[in-house]
PDB file of C-alpha atoms and ligand atoms in Angstrom:
ATOM      1  CA  MET B1301     -25.511 -15.203  41.013  1.00  0.00           C
ATOM      2  CA  LEU B1302     -26.327 -18.241  38.754  1.00  0.00           C
ATOM      3  CA  LYS B1303     -27.522 -20.148  41.798  1.00  0.00           C
ATOM      4  CA  ALA B1304     -31.060 -18.030  41.932  1.00  0.00           C
ATOM      5  CA  ILE B1305     -31.685 -19.331  38.757  1.00  0.00           C
ATOM      6  CA  LEU B1306     -30.418 -22.513  37.854  1.00  0.00           C
ATOM      7  CA  PRO B1307     -30.479 -25.898  40.103  1.00  0.00           C
ATOM      8  CA  ILE B1308     -26.851 -26.623  40.749  1.00  0.00           C
ATOM      9  CA  THR B1309     -26.029 -30.305  40.514  1.00  0.00           C
ATOM     10  CA  THR B1310     -22.669 -31.888  41.279  1.00  0.00           C
ATOM     11  CA  PRO B1311     -20.797 -32.404  37.644  1.00  0.00           C
ATOM     12  CA  THR B1312     -18.959 -35.470  37.195  1.00  0.00           C
ATOM     13  CA  LEU B1313     -15.582 -34.142  36.534  1.00  0.00           C
ATOM     14  CA  ARG B1314     -12.420 -35.713  35.730  1.00  0.00           C
ATOM     15  CA  ALA B1315      -8.780 -34.964  35.595  1.00  0.00           C
ATOM     16  CA  GLU B1316      -7.218 -37.677  34.332  1.00  0.00           C
ATOM     17  CA  PRO B1317      -3.464 -37.895  33.011  1.00  0.00           C
ATOM     18  CA  GLY B1318      -2.862 -38.493  29.476  1.00  0.00           C
ATOM     19  CA  VAL B1319      -3.393 -36.308  26.373  1.00  0.00           C
ATOM     20  CA  GLN B1320      -5.596 -39.084  24.785  1.00  0.00           C
ATOM     21  CA  ALA B1321      -8.241 -40.209  26.992  1.00  0.00           C
ATOM     22  CA  SER B1322     -10.519 -38.771  29.470  1.00  0.00           C
ATOM     23  CA  GLY B1323     -13.869 -39.945  31.344  1.00  0.00           C
ATOM     24  CA  SER B1324     -15.943 -42.841  31.041  1.00  0.00           C
ATOM     25  CA  GLY B1325     -17.306 -44.126  27.728  1.00  0.00           C
ATOM     26  CA  GLU B1326     -17.830 -41.881  24.833  1.00  0.00           C
ATOM     27  CA  PRO B1327     -15.942 -38.842  24.983  1.00  0.00           C
ATOM     28  CA  ALA B1328     -18.290 -35.573  24.593  1.00  0.00           C
ATOM     29  CA  LEU B1329     -15.433 -34.047  22.666  1.00  0.00           C
ATOM     30  CA  GLN B1330     -12.773 -36.275  20.664  1.00  0.00           C
ATOM     31  CA  VAL B1331      -9.855 -34.448  18.707  1.00  0.00           C
ATOM     32  CA  SER B1332      -7.818 -36.970  16.924  1.00  0.00           C
ATOM     33  CA  ASP B1333      -4.300 -36.016  15.137  1.00  0.00           C
ATOM     34  CA  LEU B1334      -5.594 -32.786  13.964  1.00  0.00           C
ATOM     35  CA  GLU B1335      -3.304 -30.589  11.691  1.00  0.00           C
ATOM     36  CA  ILE B1336      -4.563 -26.946  11.082  1.00  0.00           C
ATOM     37  CA  GLY B1337      -2.743 -24.452   8.487  1.00  0.00           C
ATOM     38  CA  ARG B1338      -3.314 -20.524   8.407  1.00  0.00           C
ATOM     39  CA  GLY B1339      -2.677 -19.136   5.163  1.00  0.00           C
ATOM     40  CA  ALA B1340       0.777 -21.181   3.602  1.00  0.00           C
ATOM     41  CA  ARG B1341       1.705 -22.295   7.601  1.00  0.00           C
ATOM     42  CA  VAL B1342       1.036 -25.321   9.320  1.00  0.00           C
ATOM     43  CA  VAL B1343       0.126 -24.093  13.046  1.00  0.00           C
ATOM     44  CA  LEU B1344      -0.690 -26.860  14.660  1.00  0.00           C
ATOM     45  CA  ARG B1345      -0.283 -30.716  14.034  1.00  0.00           C
ATOM     46  CA  GLY B1346      -0.520 -34.023  15.678  1.00  0.00           C
ATOM     47  CA  VAL B1347      -3.338 -32.338  18.022  1.00  0.00           C
ATOM     48  CA  SER B1348      -5.404 -35.108  20.002  1.00  0.00           C
ATOM     49  CA  PHE B1349      -7.248 -34.978  23.126  1.00  0.00           C
ATOM     50  CA  SER B1350     -10.509 -35.846  24.454  1.00  0.00           C
ATOM     51  CA  ALA B1351     -13.183 -34.335  27.250  1.00  0.00           C
ATOM     52  CA  ALA B1352     -15.807 -36.097  29.034  1.00  0.00           C
ATOM     53  CA  ARG B1353     -19.579 -34.998  29.334  1.00  0.00           C
ATOM     54  CA  GLY B1354     -19.557 -31.929  32.141  1.00  0.00           C
ATOM     55  CA  GLU B1355     -15.584 -31.321  31.857  1.00  0.00           C
ATOM     56  CA  ARG B1356     -13.784 -28.354  31.956  1.00  0.00           C
ATOM     57  CA  LEU B1357     -10.543 -28.269  30.286  1.00  0.00           C
ATOM     58  CA  ALA B1358      -8.124 -25.838  29.394  1.00  0.00           C
ATOM     59  CA  ILE B1359      -5.632 -25.139  26.683  1.00  0.00           C
ATOM     60  CA  LEU B1360      -2.789 -22.616  28.071  1.00  0.00           C
ATOM     61  CA  GLY B1361      -0.510 -21.365  25.370  1.00  0.00           C
ATOM     62  CA  PRO B1362       1.315 -18.118  24.499  1.00  0.00           C
ATOM     63  CA  SER B1363       0.362 -15.254  21.914  1.00  0.00           C
ATOM     64  CA  GLY B1364       0.251 -16.974  18.574  1.00  0.00           C
ATOM     65  CA  ALA B1365       0.455 -20.334  19.517  1.00  0.00           C
ATOM     66  CA  GLY B1366      -2.497 -21.356  17.379  1.00  0.00           C
ATOM     67  CA  LYS B1367      -5.517 -21.410  20.412  1.00  0.00           C
ATOM     68  CA  SER B1368      -7.916 -19.593  18.445  1.00  0.00           C
ATOM     69  CA  THR B1369      -7.007 -21.469  15.356  1.00  0.00           C
ATOM     70  CA  LEU B1370      -7.954 -24.711  17.007  1.00  0.00           C
ATOM     71  CA  LEU B1371     -11.157 -23.374  18.335  1.00  0.00           C
ATOM     72  CA  LEU B1372     -11.816 -22.162  14.955  1.00  0.00           C
ATOM     73  CA  ALA B1373     -11.580 -25.835  13.473  1.00  0.00           C
ATOM     74  CA  LEU B1374     -13.585 -27.214  16.601  1.00  0.00           C
ATOM     75  CA  ALA B1375     -16.080 -24.906  15.645  1.00  0.00           C
ATOM     76  CA  SER B1376     -16.600 -26.105  12.017  1.00  0.00           C
ATOM     77  CA  LEU B1377     -15.357 -22.440  10.969  1.00  0.00           C
ATOM     78  CA  THR B1378     -12.266 -23.797   9.611  1.00  0.00           C
ATOM     79  CA  ARG B1379     -11.604 -26.978   7.887  1.00  0.00           C
ATOM     80  CA  PRO B1380      -8.430 -28.646   9.029  1.00  0.00           C
ATOM     81  CA  LEU B1381      -5.596 -30.336   6.675  1.00  0.00           C
ATOM     82  CA  ARG B1382      -6.149 -33.478   8.715  1.00  0.00           C
ATOM     83  CA  GLY B1383      -7.466 -35.148  11.649  1.00  0.00           C
ATOM     84  CA  ARG B1384     -11.257 -35.409  13.159  1.00  0.00           C
ATOM     85  CA  VAL B1385     -13.326 -33.905  15.533  1.00  0.00           C
ATOM     86  CA  THR B1386     -16.378 -35.716  17.020  1.00  0.00           C
ATOM     87  CA  ILE B1387     -18.872 -34.642  19.583  1.00  0.00           C
ATOM     88  CA  ASP B1388     -20.636 -37.160  21.297  1.00  0.00           C
ATOM     89  CA  GLY B1389     -19.444 -39.839  18.611  1.00  0.00           C
ATOM     90  CA  ARG B1390     -20.515 -38.231  15.558  1.00  0.00           C
ATOM     91  CA  ALA B1391     -19.420 -35.471  13.173  1.00  0.00           C
ATOM     92  CA  PRO B1392     -20.467 -31.943  14.733  1.00  0.00           C
ATOM     93  CA  ARG B1393     -23.599 -30.550  13.949  1.00  0.00           C
ATOM     94  CA  PRO B1394     -24.801 -27.274  13.891  1.00  0.00           C
ATOM     95  CA  GLY B1395     -25.384 -26.141  17.283  1.00  0.00           C
ATOM     96  CA  ASP B1396     -23.219 -28.981  19.032  1.00  0.00           C
ATOM     97  CA  ALA B1397     -20.507 -26.424  19.756  1.00  0.00           C
ATOM     98  CA  ALA B1398     -20.615 -22.623  20.581  1.00  0.00           C
ATOM     99  CA  LEU B1399     -17.519 -20.230  20.170  1.00  0.00           C
ATOM    100  CA  MET B1400     -17.123 -17.132  22.030  1.00  0.00           C
ATOM    101  CA  PHE B1401     -14.900 -15.531  19.961  1.00  0.00           C
ATOM    102  CA  GLN B1402     -11.740 -13.623  21.541  1.00  0.00           C
ATOM    103  CA  SER B1403     -13.246 -10.610  19.887  1.00  0.00           C
ATOM    104  CA  PRO B1404     -16.871 -10.305  20.680  1.00  0.00           C
ATOM    105  CA  LEU B1405     -18.219 -10.045  17.087  1.00  0.00           C
ATOM    106  CA  LEU B1406     -21.394  -8.733  17.896  1.00  0.00           C
ATOM    107  CA  PHE B1407     -23.970  -7.708  15.089  1.00  0.00           C
ATOM    108  CA  PRO B1408     -23.837  -3.476  15.275  1.00  0.00           C
ATOM    109  CA  TRP B1409     -26.948  -3.195  13.436  1.00  0.00           C
ATOM    110  CA  LEU B1410     -28.966  -5.679  15.958  1.00  0.00           C
ATOM    111  CA  SER B1411     -30.025  -4.991  19.685  1.00  0.00           C
ATOM    112  CA  VAL B1412     -28.239  -6.435  22.443  1.00  0.00           C
ATOM    113  CA  LEU B1413     -31.415  -8.702  22.644  1.00  0.00           C
ATOM    114  CA  GLU B1414     -31.445  -9.633  19.381  1.00  0.00           C
ATOM    115  CA  ASN B1415     -27.658 -10.410  19.118  1.00  0.00           C
ATOM    116  CA  VAL B1416     -28.367 -13.147  22.157  1.00  0.00           C
ATOM    117  CA  THR B1417     -31.305 -14.578  20.075  1.00  0.00           C
ATOM    118  CA  PHE B1418     -29.362 -14.403  16.716  1.00  0.00           C
ATOM    119  CA  GLY B1419     -27.972 -18.361  17.215  1.00  0.00           C
ATOM    120  CA  LEU B1420     -31.666 -19.128  18.686  1.00  0.00           C
ATOM    121  CA  ASP B1421     -33.326 -17.369  15.625  1.00  0.00           C
ATOM    122  CA  VAL B1422     -30.839 -19.464  12.987  1.00  0.00           C
ATOM    123  CA  ALA B1423     -31.554 -22.561  14.740  1.00  0.00           C
ATOM    124  CA  ARG B1424     -35.589 -22.085  14.712  1.00  0.00           C
ATOM    125  CA  SER B1425     -35.335 -23.259  18.267  1.00  0.00           C
ATOM    126  CA  GLY B1426     -38.480 -22.205  20.054  1.00  0.00           C
ATOM    127  CA  ASP B1427     -40.937 -19.407  19.150  1.00  0.00           C
ATOM    128  CA  ALA B1428     -40.123 -15.814  19.208  1.00  0.00           C
ATOM    129  CA  PRO B1429     -41.212 -15.095  22.762  1.00  0.00           C
ATOM    130  CA  ALA B1430     -39.474 -18.029  23.770  1.00  0.00           C
ATOM    131  CA  ARG B1431     -36.083 -16.859  22.348  1.00  0.00           C
ATOM    132  CA  ARG B1432     -36.521 -13.643  23.791  1.00  0.00           C
ATOM    133  CA  ALA B1433     -37.029 -14.987  27.288  1.00  0.00           C
ATOM    134  CA  ARG B1434     -34.137 -17.289  27.065  1.00  0.00           C
ATOM    135  CA  ALA B1435     -32.025 -14.186  26.016  1.00  0.00           C
ATOM    136  CA  ARG B1436     -33.187 -12.194  28.852  1.00  0.00           C
ATOM    137  CA  GLU B1437     -32.229 -14.573  31.131  1.00  0.00           C
ATOM    138  CA  LEU B1438     -28.590 -15.091  29.860  1.00  0.00           C
ATOM    139  CA  LEU B1439     -28.500 -11.260  29.540  1.00  0.00           C
ATOM    140  CA  ALA B1440     -29.679 -11.050  33.427  1.00  0.00           C
ATOM    141  CA  MET B1441     -26.809 -13.886  34.309  1.00  0.00           C
ATOM    142  CA  VAL B1442     -23.845 -11.732  32.699  1.00  0.00           C
ATOM    143  CA  GLY B1443     -25.322  -8.701  34.360  1.00  0.00           C
ATOM    144  CA  LEU B1444     -26.603  -7.120  31.740  1.00  0.00           C
ATOM    145  CA  ALA B1445     -30.418  -7.058  32.070  1.00  0.00           C
ATOM    146  CA  GLU B1446     -31.014  -3.659  31.556  1.00  0.00           C
ATOM    147  CA  ALA B1447     -29.127  -3.676  28.492  1.00  0.00           C
ATOM    148  CA  GLY B1448     -31.361  -5.594  25.966  1.00  0.00           C
ATOM    149  CA  ALA B1449     -32.578  -2.436  24.044  1.00  0.00           C
ATOM    150  CA  ARG B1450     -29.215  -1.281  23.605  1.00  0.00           C
ATOM    151  CA  ARG B1451     -26.707  -1.552  20.459  1.00  0.00           C
ATOM    152  CA  PRO B1452     -23.622  -3.078  20.834  1.00  0.00           C
ATOM    153  CA  SER B1453     -21.759   0.427  19.809  1.00  0.00           C
ATOM    154  CA  GLU B1454     -23.320   1.773  22.906  1.00  0.00           C
ATOM    155  CA  LEU B1455     -21.649  -0.769  25.433  1.00  0.00           C
ATOM    156  CA  SER B1456     -18.054  -0.805  26.705  1.00  0.00           C
ATOM    157  CA  GLY B1457     -15.504  -3.624  25.814  1.00  0.00           C
ATOM    158  CA  GLY B1458     -16.445  -5.755  28.534  1.00  0.00           C
ATOM    159  CA  GLU B1459     -19.793  -5.390  28.289  1.00  0.00           C
ATOM    160  CA  ARG B1460     -19.435  -6.422  24.701  1.00  0.00           C
ATOM    161  CA  GLN B1461     -17.391  -9.808  25.807  1.00  0.00           C
ATOM    162  CA  ARG B1462     -20.097 -10.678  28.391  1.00  0.00           C
ATOM    163  CA  VAL B1463     -23.070 -10.386  25.538  1.00  0.00           C
ATOM    164  CA  ALA B1464     -20.645 -12.289  23.310  1.00  0.00           C
ATOM    165  CA  LEU B1465     -20.824 -15.155  26.070  1.00  0.00           C
ATOM    166  CA  ALA B1466     -24.584 -15.049  26.779  1.00  0.00           C
ATOM    167  CA  ARG B1467     -25.027 -15.518  22.874  1.00  0.00           C
ATOM    168  CA  ALA B1468     -22.921 -18.712  23.292  1.00  0.00           C
ATOM    169  CA  LEU B1469     -24.425 -20.168  26.010  1.00  0.00           C
ATOM    170  CA  ALA B1470     -28.043 -19.039  24.684  1.00  0.00           C
ATOM    171  CA  VAL B1471     -28.107 -22.352  22.338  1.00  0.00           C
ATOM    172  CA  ARG B1472     -27.344 -24.643  25.195  1.00  0.00           C
ATOM    173  CA  PRO B1473     -24.385 -26.260  23.258  1.00  0.00           C
ATOM    174  CA  ARG B1474     -22.926 -29.700  23.922  1.00  0.00           C
ATOM    175  CA  VAL B1475     -19.480 -28.406  23.833  1.00  0.00           C
ATOM    176  CA  LEU B1476     -18.513 -24.539  24.726  1.00  0.00           C
ATOM    177  CA  LEU B1477     -15.503 -23.312  23.558  1.00  0.00           C
ATOM    178  CA  LEU B1478     -14.372 -19.945  25.079  1.00  0.00           C
ATOM    179  CA  ASP B1479     -11.434 -17.858  23.611  1.00  0.00           C
ATOM    180  CA  GLU B1480      -9.919 -15.529  26.031  1.00  0.00           C
ATOM    181  CA  PRO B1481     -13.203 -14.863  27.448  1.00  0.00           C
ATOM    182  CA  PHE B1482     -12.345 -12.499  30.550  1.00  0.00           C
ATOM    183  CA  SER B1483      -9.729 -10.102  28.873  1.00  0.00           C
ATOM    184  CA  ALA B1484     -11.521  -6.997  29.159  1.00  0.00           C
ATOM    185  CA  LEU B1485     -12.872  -7.531  32.393  1.00  0.00           C
ATOM    186  CA  ASP B1486     -11.979  -6.029  35.613  1.00  0.00           C
ATOM    187  CA  PRO B1487     -10.975  -8.597  38.399  1.00  0.00           C
ATOM    188  CA  VAL B1488     -14.219  -8.087  40.193  1.00  0.00           C
ATOM    189  CA  THR B1489     -16.332  -8.897  37.372  1.00  0.00           C
ATOM    190  CA  ARG B1490     -14.161 -11.517  36.237  1.00  0.00           C
ATOM    191  CA  ALA B1491     -14.350 -13.494  39.200  1.00  0.00           C
ATOM    192  CA  ARG B1492     -17.945 -13.496  39.217  1.00  0.00           C
ATOM    193  CA  LEU B1493     -18.221 -14.463  35.571  1.00  0.00           C
ATOM    194  CA  ARG B1494     -15.805 -17.313  36.130  1.00  0.00           C
ATOM    195  CA  GLU B1495     -17.983 -18.625  38.646  1.00  0.00           C
ATOM    196  CA  ASP B1496     -21.280 -18.236  37.012  1.00  0.00           C
ATOM    197  CA  VAL B1497     -20.105 -19.756  33.652  1.00  0.00           C
ATOM    198  CA  ALA B1498     -18.553 -22.587  36.265  1.00  0.00           C
ATOM    199  CA  GLN B1499     -22.028 -22.909  37.805  1.00  0.00           C
ATOM    200  CA  LEU B1500     -23.941 -22.567  34.105  1.00  0.00           C
ATOM    201  CA  VAL B1501     -21.787 -25.517  32.420  1.00  0.00           C
ATOM    202  CA  ALA B1502     -21.829 -27.783  36.142  1.00  0.00           C
ATOM    203  CA  ALA B1503     -25.748 -27.262  35.956  1.00  0.00           C
ATOM    204  CA  THR B1504     -26.250 -28.212  32.197  1.00  0.00           C
ATOM    205  CA  GLY B1505     -23.131 -30.562  31.776  1.00  0.00           C
ATOM    206  CA  THR B1506     -22.277 -28.837  29.038  1.00  0.00           C
ATOM    207  CA  THR B1507     -18.490 -29.773  28.348  1.00  0.00           C
ATOM    208  CA  LEU B1508     -15.933 -26.512  28.308  1.00  0.00           C
ATOM    209  CA  LEU B1509     -12.648 -26.022  26.514  1.00  0.00           C
ATOM    210  CA  LEU B1510     -11.350 -23.057  27.369  1.00  0.00           C
ATOM    211  CA  VAL B1511      -8.125 -21.617  25.568  1.00  0.00           C
ATOM    212  CA  THR B1512      -6.197 -18.730  27.152  1.00  0.00           C
ATOM    213  CA  HIS B1513      -2.568 -17.438  28.275  1.00  0.00           C
ATOM    214  CA  ASP B1514      -3.894 -16.501  31.628  1.00  0.00           C
ATOM    215  CA  ARG B1515      -2.618 -19.387  34.322  1.00  0.00           C
ATOM    216  CA  GLU B1516      -5.528 -17.791  36.855  1.00  0.00           C
ATOM    217  CA  ASP B1517      -8.474 -18.326  34.447  1.00  0.00           C
ATOM    218  CA  ALA B1518      -7.372 -21.811  33.481  1.00  0.00           C
ATOM    219  CA  ARG B1519      -6.608 -22.923  36.885  1.00  0.00           C
ATOM    220  CA  ALA B1520      -9.732 -21.273  38.447  1.00  0.00           C
ATOM    221  CA  LEU B1521     -12.110 -22.374  35.674  1.00  0.00           C
ATOM    222  CA  THR B1522     -10.946 -25.478  34.723  1.00  0.00           C
ATOM    223  CA  ASP B1523     -10.468 -29.395  35.924  1.00  0.00           C
ATOM    224  CA  ARG B1524      -7.433 -30.317  33.653  1.00  0.00           C
ATOM    225  CA  VAL B1525      -4.997 -27.968  31.522  1.00  0.00           C
ATOM    226  CA  LEU B1526      -2.941 -28.809  28.542  1.00  0.00           C
ATOM    227  CA  LEU B1527       0.015 -26.719  27.151  1.00  0.00           C
ATOM    228  CA  LEU B1528       0.286 -25.658  23.600  1.00  0.00           C
ATOM    229  CA  ASP B1529       3.733 -25.128  22.532  1.00  0.00           C
ATOM    230  CA  ALA B1530       4.172 -22.632  20.192  1.00  0.00           C
ATOM    231  CA  ALA B1531       7.286 -23.609  18.514  1.00  0.00           C
ATOM    232  CA  ALA B1532       6.286 -27.093  17.946  1.00  0.00           C
ATOM    233  CA  GLY B1533       2.591 -26.319  17.034  1.00  0.00           C
ATOM    234  CA  ARG B1534       1.958 -29.414  19.629  1.00  0.00           C
ATOM    235  CA  LEU B1535      -0.098 -29.936  22.756  1.00  0.00           C
ATOM    236  CA  HIS B1536       1.352 -31.455  25.652  1.00  0.00           C
ATOM    237  CA  ASP B1537       0.050 -32.946  28.962  1.00  0.00           C
ATOM    238  CA  PRO B1538       1.828 -31.562  32.203  1.00  0.00           C
ATOM    239  CA  ALA B1539       0.080 -34.387  34.253  1.00  0.00           C
ATOM    240  CA  ALA B1540       2.161 -37.060  31.967  1.00  0.00           C
ATOM    241  CA  ASP B1541       5.560 -34.449  31.515  1.00  0.00           C
ATOM    242  CA  PRO B1542       5.536 -32.326  35.036  1.00  0.00           C
ATOM    243  CA  SER B1543       9.136 -30.761  33.858  1.00  0.00           C
ATOM    244  CA  ARG B1544       6.974 -28.708  31.419  1.00  0.00           C
ATOM    245  CA  ILE B1545       5.592 -26.695  33.901  1.00  0.00           C
ATOM    246  CA  SER B1546       7.500 -23.574  34.694  1.00  0.00           C
TER     247      SER B1546
HETATM  248  N1  ATP H 584      -5.781 -15.098   8.628  1.00  0.00           N
HETATM  249  C1  ATP H 584      -4.591 -15.489   8.825  1.00  0.00           C
HETATM  250  N2  ATP H 584      -3.691 -15.792   7.809  1.00  0.00           N
HETATM  251  C2  ATP H 584      -2.043 -16.059   8.423  1.00  0.00           C
HETATM  252  N3  ATP H 584      -1.808 -16.324   9.643  1.00  0.00           N
HETATM  253  C3  ATP H 584      -2.816 -16.221  10.539  1.00  0.00           C
HETATM  254  C4  ATP H 584      -3.940 -15.579  10.260  1.00  0.00           C
HETATM  255  N4  ATP H 584      -4.607 -15.724  11.548  1.00  0.00           N
HETATM  256  C5  ATP H 584      -3.497 -15.860  12.518  1.00  0.00           C
HETATM  257  N5  ATP H 584      -2.218 -16.619  11.529  1.00  0.00           N
HETATM  258  C6  ATP H 584      -1.148 -17.209  12.652  1.00  0.00           C
HETATM  259  O1  ATP H 584      -1.188 -18.417  12.958  1.00  0.00           O
HETATM  260  C7  ATP H 584      -0.988 -18.396  14.099  1.00  0.00           C
HETATM  261  C8  ATP H 584      -1.803 -19.018  14.827  1.00  0.00           C
HETATM  262  O2  ATP H 584      -2.763 -17.667  15.661  1.00  0.00           O
HETATM  263  P1  ATP H 584      -3.895 -17.996  16.554  1.00  0.00           P
HETATM  264  O3  ATP H 584      -4.567 -16.715  16.529  1.00  0.00           O
HETATM  265  O4  ATP H 584      -4.365 -18.903  16.562  1.00  0.00           O
HETATM  266  O5  ATP H 584      -2.910 -17.428  18.153  1.00  0.00           O
HETATM  267  P2  ATP H 584      -3.357 -17.519  19.452  1.00  0.00           P
HETATM  268  O6  ATP H 584      -2.681 -18.333  20.074  1.00  0.00           O
HETATM  269  O7  ATP H 584      -4.812 -17.534  19.579  1.00  0.00           O
HETATM  270  O8  ATP H 584      -3.020 -16.122  20.063  1.00  0.00           O
HETATM  271  P3  ATP H 584      -3.356 -15.192  20.721  1.00  0.00           P
HETATM  272  O9  ATP H 584      -3.270 -15.445  21.982  1.00  0.00           O
HETATM  273  O10 ATP H 584      -2.433 -13.686  20.403  1.00  0.00           O
HETATM  274  O11 ATP H 584      -4.900 -14.664  20.480  1.00  0.00           O
HETATM  275  C9  ATP H 584      -0.007 -17.228  14.751  1.00  0.00           C
HETATM  276  O12 ATP H 584       1.322 -17.342  13.913  1.00  0.00           O
HETATM  277  C10 ATP H 584      -0.512 -16.046  13.782  1.00  0.00           C
HETATM  278  O13 ATP H 584       0.394 -15.244  13.439  1.00  0.00           O
HETATM  279 MG1   MG H 585      -6.323 -15.959  19.825  1.00  0.00          MG
END
């Protein structure tokens, strides 16, 4: 579907062993020794990894392991207890990373189109007609070209998820963070949207970090998988320790 609207380039993809380094030169996303708490509990500790520009990386972990917690920190929505995140070698700036939340969190008082332009409006990116044109392009990509005037309450759960994905992509982030993005979709829509996301990030050189407990989503959409150990709150690289793949 995306092939029709975007030039397809060959992405520079790497799947190097080792949790630390990947890619050549400055990684697009670098996470160093992150420790993150939730309430009084330390949920994640010693989390370090990096992703090259255009790389598609998955973090696979069971429910409660801290996947959403990690993405909140990478999107600068929570402050880690320790550690450092950089995007293109510097502290993340607004718009560098876009997070598609696990539940769509659309603004109920805005139309679908306004929800998708929201990030662009906040960033004052382009004029209003250009923002709406970009939002329509993204809505068409997720199969909701006709839904722009509707309210989120008039959509199904899967449709809301697709609007949230369009909203995250609209700002052309350097790093796209997806939190279980396909969980409410039927298998056919899921496969189609996975392919569209893969092509979009390839065409734009966007670095993708997907967190999920779904091995099939991770396998289909990404080049490299890291495992999040719920008990220890630590990341493991199965390429470095194959015994951990079950
Ligand atoms: N607001 C909160 N206050 C305190 N603890 C929380 C809060 N939100 C999450 N937690 C706890 O932090 C841990 C990690 O939660 P998180 O939502 O990151 O898990 P997850 O891997 O995304 O799980 P799931 O696959 O179910 O979405 C869990 O033990 C959870 O109970
Ligand atoms: Mg979660």
